GROMACS .gro file of C-alpha atoms in nm:
model
  201
    1MET     CA    1   0.000   0.000   0.000
    2ARG     CA    2   0.139   0.342  -0.096
    3ARG     CA    3   0.221   0.571   0.194
    4SER     CA    4   0.043   0.907   0.211
    5GLY     CA    5   0.205   1.159  -0.019
    6LYS     CA    6   0.462   0.919  -0.163
    7GLY     CA    7   0.524   0.970  -0.532
    8LEU     CA    8   0.329   1.295  -0.544
    9ASP     CA    9   0.491   1.614  -0.671
   10ALA     CA   10   0.405   1.903  -0.438
   11GLY     CA   11   0.436   2.162  -0.714
   12ARG     CA   12   0.201   1.971  -0.941
   13VAL     CA   13  -0.054   1.925  -0.661
   14LYS     CA   14  -0.044   2.297  -0.575
   15ALA     CA   15  -0.093   2.389  -0.941
   16ALA     CA   16  -0.388   2.148  -0.967
   17LEU     CA   17  -0.555   2.311  -0.666
   18LEU     CA   18  -0.535   2.667  -0.801
   19PRO     CA   19  -0.833   2.637  -1.041
   20HIS     CA   20  -1.042   2.533  -0.741
   21ALA     CA   21  -0.951   2.821  -0.509
   22GLU     CA   22  -1.311   2.946  -0.518
   23ASP     CA   23  -1.445   2.603  -0.418
   24LEU     CA   24  -1.203   2.576  -0.128
   25PHE     CA   25  -1.276   2.927  -0.003
   26GLN     CA   26  -1.653   2.877  -0.005
   27ALA     CA   27  -1.627   2.535   0.156
   28ALA     CA   28  -1.421   2.677   0.441
   29PHE     CA   29  -1.560   3.027   0.490
   30GLY     CA   30  -1.891   3.051   0.303
   31LYS     CA   31  -1.983   3.292   0.026
   32PRO     CA   32  -1.758   3.595  -0.038
   33ALA     CA   33  -1.875   3.949   0.019
   34ASN     CA   34  -1.790   4.038  -0.344
   35ALA     CA   35  -1.731   3.750  -0.587
   36SER     CA   36  -1.593   3.984  -0.857
   37SER     CA   37  -1.320   4.128  -0.636
   38ARG     CA   38  -0.950   4.051  -0.685
   39GLU     CA   39  -0.942   3.960  -0.317
   40TRP     CA   40  -1.227   3.767  -0.160
   41ARG     CA   41  -1.342   3.840   0.194
   42ASP     CA   42  -1.583   3.621   0.386
   43ARG     CA   43  -1.932   3.764   0.410
   44LYS     CA   44  -2.015   3.662   0.766
   45LYS     CA   45  -1.735   3.823   0.972
   46GLY     CA   46  -1.513   3.984   0.710
   47SER     CA   47  -1.195   3.866   0.880
   48VAL     CA   48  -1.076   3.615   0.618
   49THR     CA   49  -0.926   3.724   0.286
   50MET     CA   50  -0.793   3.528  -0.012
   51ALA     CA   51  -0.617   3.655  -0.324
   52MET     CA   52  -0.804   3.536  -0.634
   53ARG     CA   53  -0.591   3.680  -0.913
   54GLY     CA   54  -0.226   3.707  -1.001
   55GLU     CA   55   0.073   3.523  -0.860
   56LYS     CA   56  -0.070   3.525  -0.508
   57ARG     CA   57  -0.392   3.344  -0.606
   58GLY     CA   58  -0.490   3.104  -0.327
   59ARG     CA   59  -0.300   3.287  -0.053
   60TRP     CA   60  -0.537   3.346   0.238
   61PHE     CA   61  -0.521   3.504   0.581
   62ASP     CA   62  -0.749   3.498   0.884
   63HIS     CA   63  -0.699   3.842   1.039
   64ALA     CA   64  -0.891   3.748   1.353
   65ALA     CA   65  -0.677   3.440   1.418
   66GLY     CA   66  -0.352   3.588   1.287
   67SER     CA   67  -0.286   3.285   1.066
   68GLY     CA   68  -0.306   3.187   0.702
   69GLY     CA   69  -0.111   3.031   0.419
   70ASP     CA   70  -0.161   2.875   0.078
   71LEU     CA   71  -0.420   2.628  -0.048
   72LEU     CA   72  -0.232   2.334   0.104
   73ASP     CA   73  -0.261   2.500   0.445
   74LEU     CA   74  -0.633   2.546   0.380
   75VAL     CA   75  -0.668   2.176   0.299
   76ALA     CA   76  -0.477   2.098   0.618
   77ALA     CA   77  -0.718   2.304   0.827
   78THR     CA   78  -1.045   2.202   0.660
   79ARG     CA   79  -0.983   1.839   0.562
   80CYS     CA   80  -0.716   1.713   0.802
   81ASN     CA   81  -0.791   1.911   1.122
   82LEU     CA   82  -0.432   2.039   1.130
   83THR     CA   83  -0.302   2.389   1.195
   84SER     CA   84  -0.082   2.395   0.883
   85ALA     CA   85   0.036   2.174   0.597
   86ARG     CA   86   0.377   2.126   0.753
   87SER     CA   87   0.218   1.964   1.059
   88ASP     CA   88   0.183   1.644   0.850
   89PHE     CA   89   0.286   1.732   0.496
   90PRO     CA   90   0.255   1.383   0.341
   91ARG     CA   91  -0.100   1.345   0.473
   92VAL     CA   92  -0.201   1.694   0.356
   93LEU     CA   93  -0.042   1.642   0.014
   94GLU     CA   94  -0.238   1.318  -0.024
   95ALA     CA   95  -0.565   1.488   0.075
   96ALA     CA   96  -0.497   1.776  -0.165
   97ALA     CA   97  -0.415   1.536  -0.448
   98ARG     CA   98  -0.745   1.356  -0.391
   99LEU     CA   99  -0.931   1.686  -0.403
  100ALA     CA  100  -0.763   1.776  -0.730
  101GLY     CA  101  -0.822   1.429  -0.877
  102LEU     CA  102  -0.451   1.339  -0.888
  103ALA     CA  103  -0.464   1.050  -0.642
  104SER     CA  104  -0.691   0.765  -0.549
  105GLY     CA  105  -0.682   0.496  -0.285
  106SER     CA  106  -0.885   0.288  -0.046
  107GLU     CA  107  -1.111   0.585   0.028
  108PRO     CA  108  -1.307   0.717  -0.272
  109TRP     CA  109  -1.245   1.075  -0.377
  110ARG     CA  110  -1.529   1.276  -0.228
  111GLY     CA  111  -1.463   1.587  -0.432
  112PHE     CA  112  -1.469   1.936  -0.293
  113PRO     CA  113  -1.686   1.986   0.014
  114LYS     CA  114  -2.005   2.182  -0.040
  115PRO     CA  115  -2.002   2.552   0.051
  116LEU     CA  116  -2.120   2.636   0.399
  117ALA     CA  117  -2.495   2.675   0.405
  118GLU     CA  118  -2.639   3.004   0.516
  119GLU     CA  119  -2.783   2.971   0.867
  120GLU     CA  120  -3.160   3.006   0.871
  121PRO     CA  121  -3.333   3.155   1.176
  122ASP     CA  122  -3.537   2.915   1.385
  123ALA     CA  123  -3.908   2.915   1.317
  124ASP     CA  124  -3.981   3.012   1.677
  125GLY     CA  125  -3.741   3.307   1.659
  126ARG     CA  126  -3.479   3.159   1.892
  127ASP     CA  127  -3.122   3.225   1.783
  128GLY     CA  128  -2.951   2.977   2.015
  129GLY     CA  129  -2.828   3.245   2.253
  130GLU     CA  130  -3.030   3.122   2.550
  131TRP     CA  131  -2.976   2.765   2.671
  132ASP     CA  132  -3.224   2.594   2.900
  133VAL     CA  133  -3.135   2.312   3.138
  134ALA     CA  134  -3.229   2.042   2.887
  135THR     CA  135  -3.008   2.196   2.618
  136VAL     CA  136  -2.710   2.224   2.855
  137ALA     CA  137  -2.753   1.859   2.955
  138ALA     CA  138  -2.774   1.750   2.590
  139VAL     CA  139  -2.461   1.948   2.499
  140LEU     CA  140  -2.256   1.806   2.786
  141ASP     CA  141  -2.372   1.457   2.694
  142ARG     CA  142  -2.239   1.493   2.338
  143VAL     CA  143  -1.929   1.706   2.389
  144ARG     CA  144  -1.594   1.534   2.327
  145ALA     CA  145  -1.245   1.596   2.462
  146ALA     CA  146  -1.086   1.874   2.256
  147LYS     CA  147  -0.760   1.692   2.179
  148GLY     CA  148  -0.734   1.594   1.815
  149THR     CA  149  -1.046   1.786   1.711
  150PRO     CA  150  -1.102   2.113   1.518
  151ALA     CA  151  -1.129   2.281   1.859
  152ALA     CA  152  -0.767   2.192   1.936
  153ALA     CA  153  -0.655   2.319   1.594
  154TYR     CA  154  -0.845   2.645   1.654
  155LEU     CA  155  -0.676   2.694   1.992
  156ALA     CA  156  -0.332   2.601   1.858
  157ARG     CA  157  -0.359   2.876   1.593
  158ARG     CA  158  -0.396   3.116   1.884
  159GLY     CA  159  -0.096   2.975   2.069
  160ILE     CA  160  -0.299   2.768   2.317
  161THR     CA  161  -0.171   2.410   2.335
  162ASP     CA  162  -0.207   2.332   2.706
  163ILE     CA  163  -0.570   2.219   2.701
  164PRO     CA  164  -0.734   2.141   3.038
  165PRO     CA  165  -0.894   1.796   3.075
  166ARG     CA  166  -1.222   1.943   3.202
  167GLY     CA  167  -1.428   2.249   3.126
  168LEU     CA  168  -1.348   2.265   2.755
  169GLY     CA  169  -1.437   2.039   2.463
  170TRP     CA  170  -1.554   1.995   2.104
  171LEU     CA  171  -1.922   1.968   2.020
  172PRO     CA  172  -1.978   1.796   1.682
  173PRO     CA  173  -2.263   1.920   1.459
  174VAL     CA  174  -2.595   1.881   1.643
  175PRO     CA  175  -2.868   1.992   1.399
  176ASP     CA  176  -3.140   1.877   1.639
  177LEU     CA  177  -3.042   2.120   1.915
  178PRO     CA  178  -3.140   2.492   1.924
  179LEU     CA  179  -2.781   2.622   1.901
  180ARG     CA  180  -2.638   2.901   1.689
  181ASP     CA  181  -2.363   2.683   1.533
  182ARG     CA  182  -2.551   2.354   1.546
  183LYS     CA  183  -2.467   2.262   1.184
  184ARG     CA  184  -2.093   2.327   1.209
  185GLY     CA  185  -1.977   2.211   1.549
  186ALA     CA  186  -1.832   2.438   1.815
  187LEU     CA  187  -1.575   2.486   2.088
  188VAL     CA  188  -1.761   2.462   2.419
  189LEU     CA  189  -1.646   2.593   2.758
  190TRP     CA  190  -1.826   2.543   3.086
  191ALA     CA  191  -1.770   2.632   3.450
  192LEU     CA  192  -1.794   2.402   3.750
  193GLY     CA  193  -1.928   2.497   4.091
  194ALA     CA  194  -1.765   2.407   4.422
  195ASP     CA  195  -1.964   2.082   4.426
  196LEU     CA  196  -1.835   2.004   4.071
  197SER     CA  197  -2.178   2.063   3.920
  198THR     CA  198  -2.198   2.256   3.594
  199THR     CA  199  -2.289   2.619   3.656
  200HIS     CA  200  -2.238   2.800   3.322
  201THR     CA  201  -2.177   2.712   2.955
   0.00000   0.00000   0.00000
């Protein structure tokens, strides 16, 4: 069995990703504020930019997180749950090659992920800001340890690598719960009272 990344030319993989910069941006950050601009900026928060024309096409930067990189780094963050391509370059190169149709293997090529869907307001007007006791209990029942999850990658980009064993975790997508980010997953923090009962989330 071929090892991840073996036999793949990094330059060729990068070049094959460039025509799909728009797909990768929208899959990671949603629709751009102005699709005709030389530089795309995410519509929701406006903190992520990506060059779409010229030699810098595919270079992106998250101004809120203070991190960015090229399209391989974007694949690392969105498909491999890594902070950068160099964290596990062979694995990222393999994932990027699959996306560009240059590699195949035991796992079928899934193509580019679909763009993030626009969040629709709840029918009852709730925006997920207020959690009742049942919601808190459901969240804590499904939350996972942060290590090895997108939550850990998010914290690492901000220089936080010493993750406490309690009080912080990763909540996978929970479309059945009335939460603001229920379709994407979220980093969850909670406080414990003196009797070790949960007091705030």
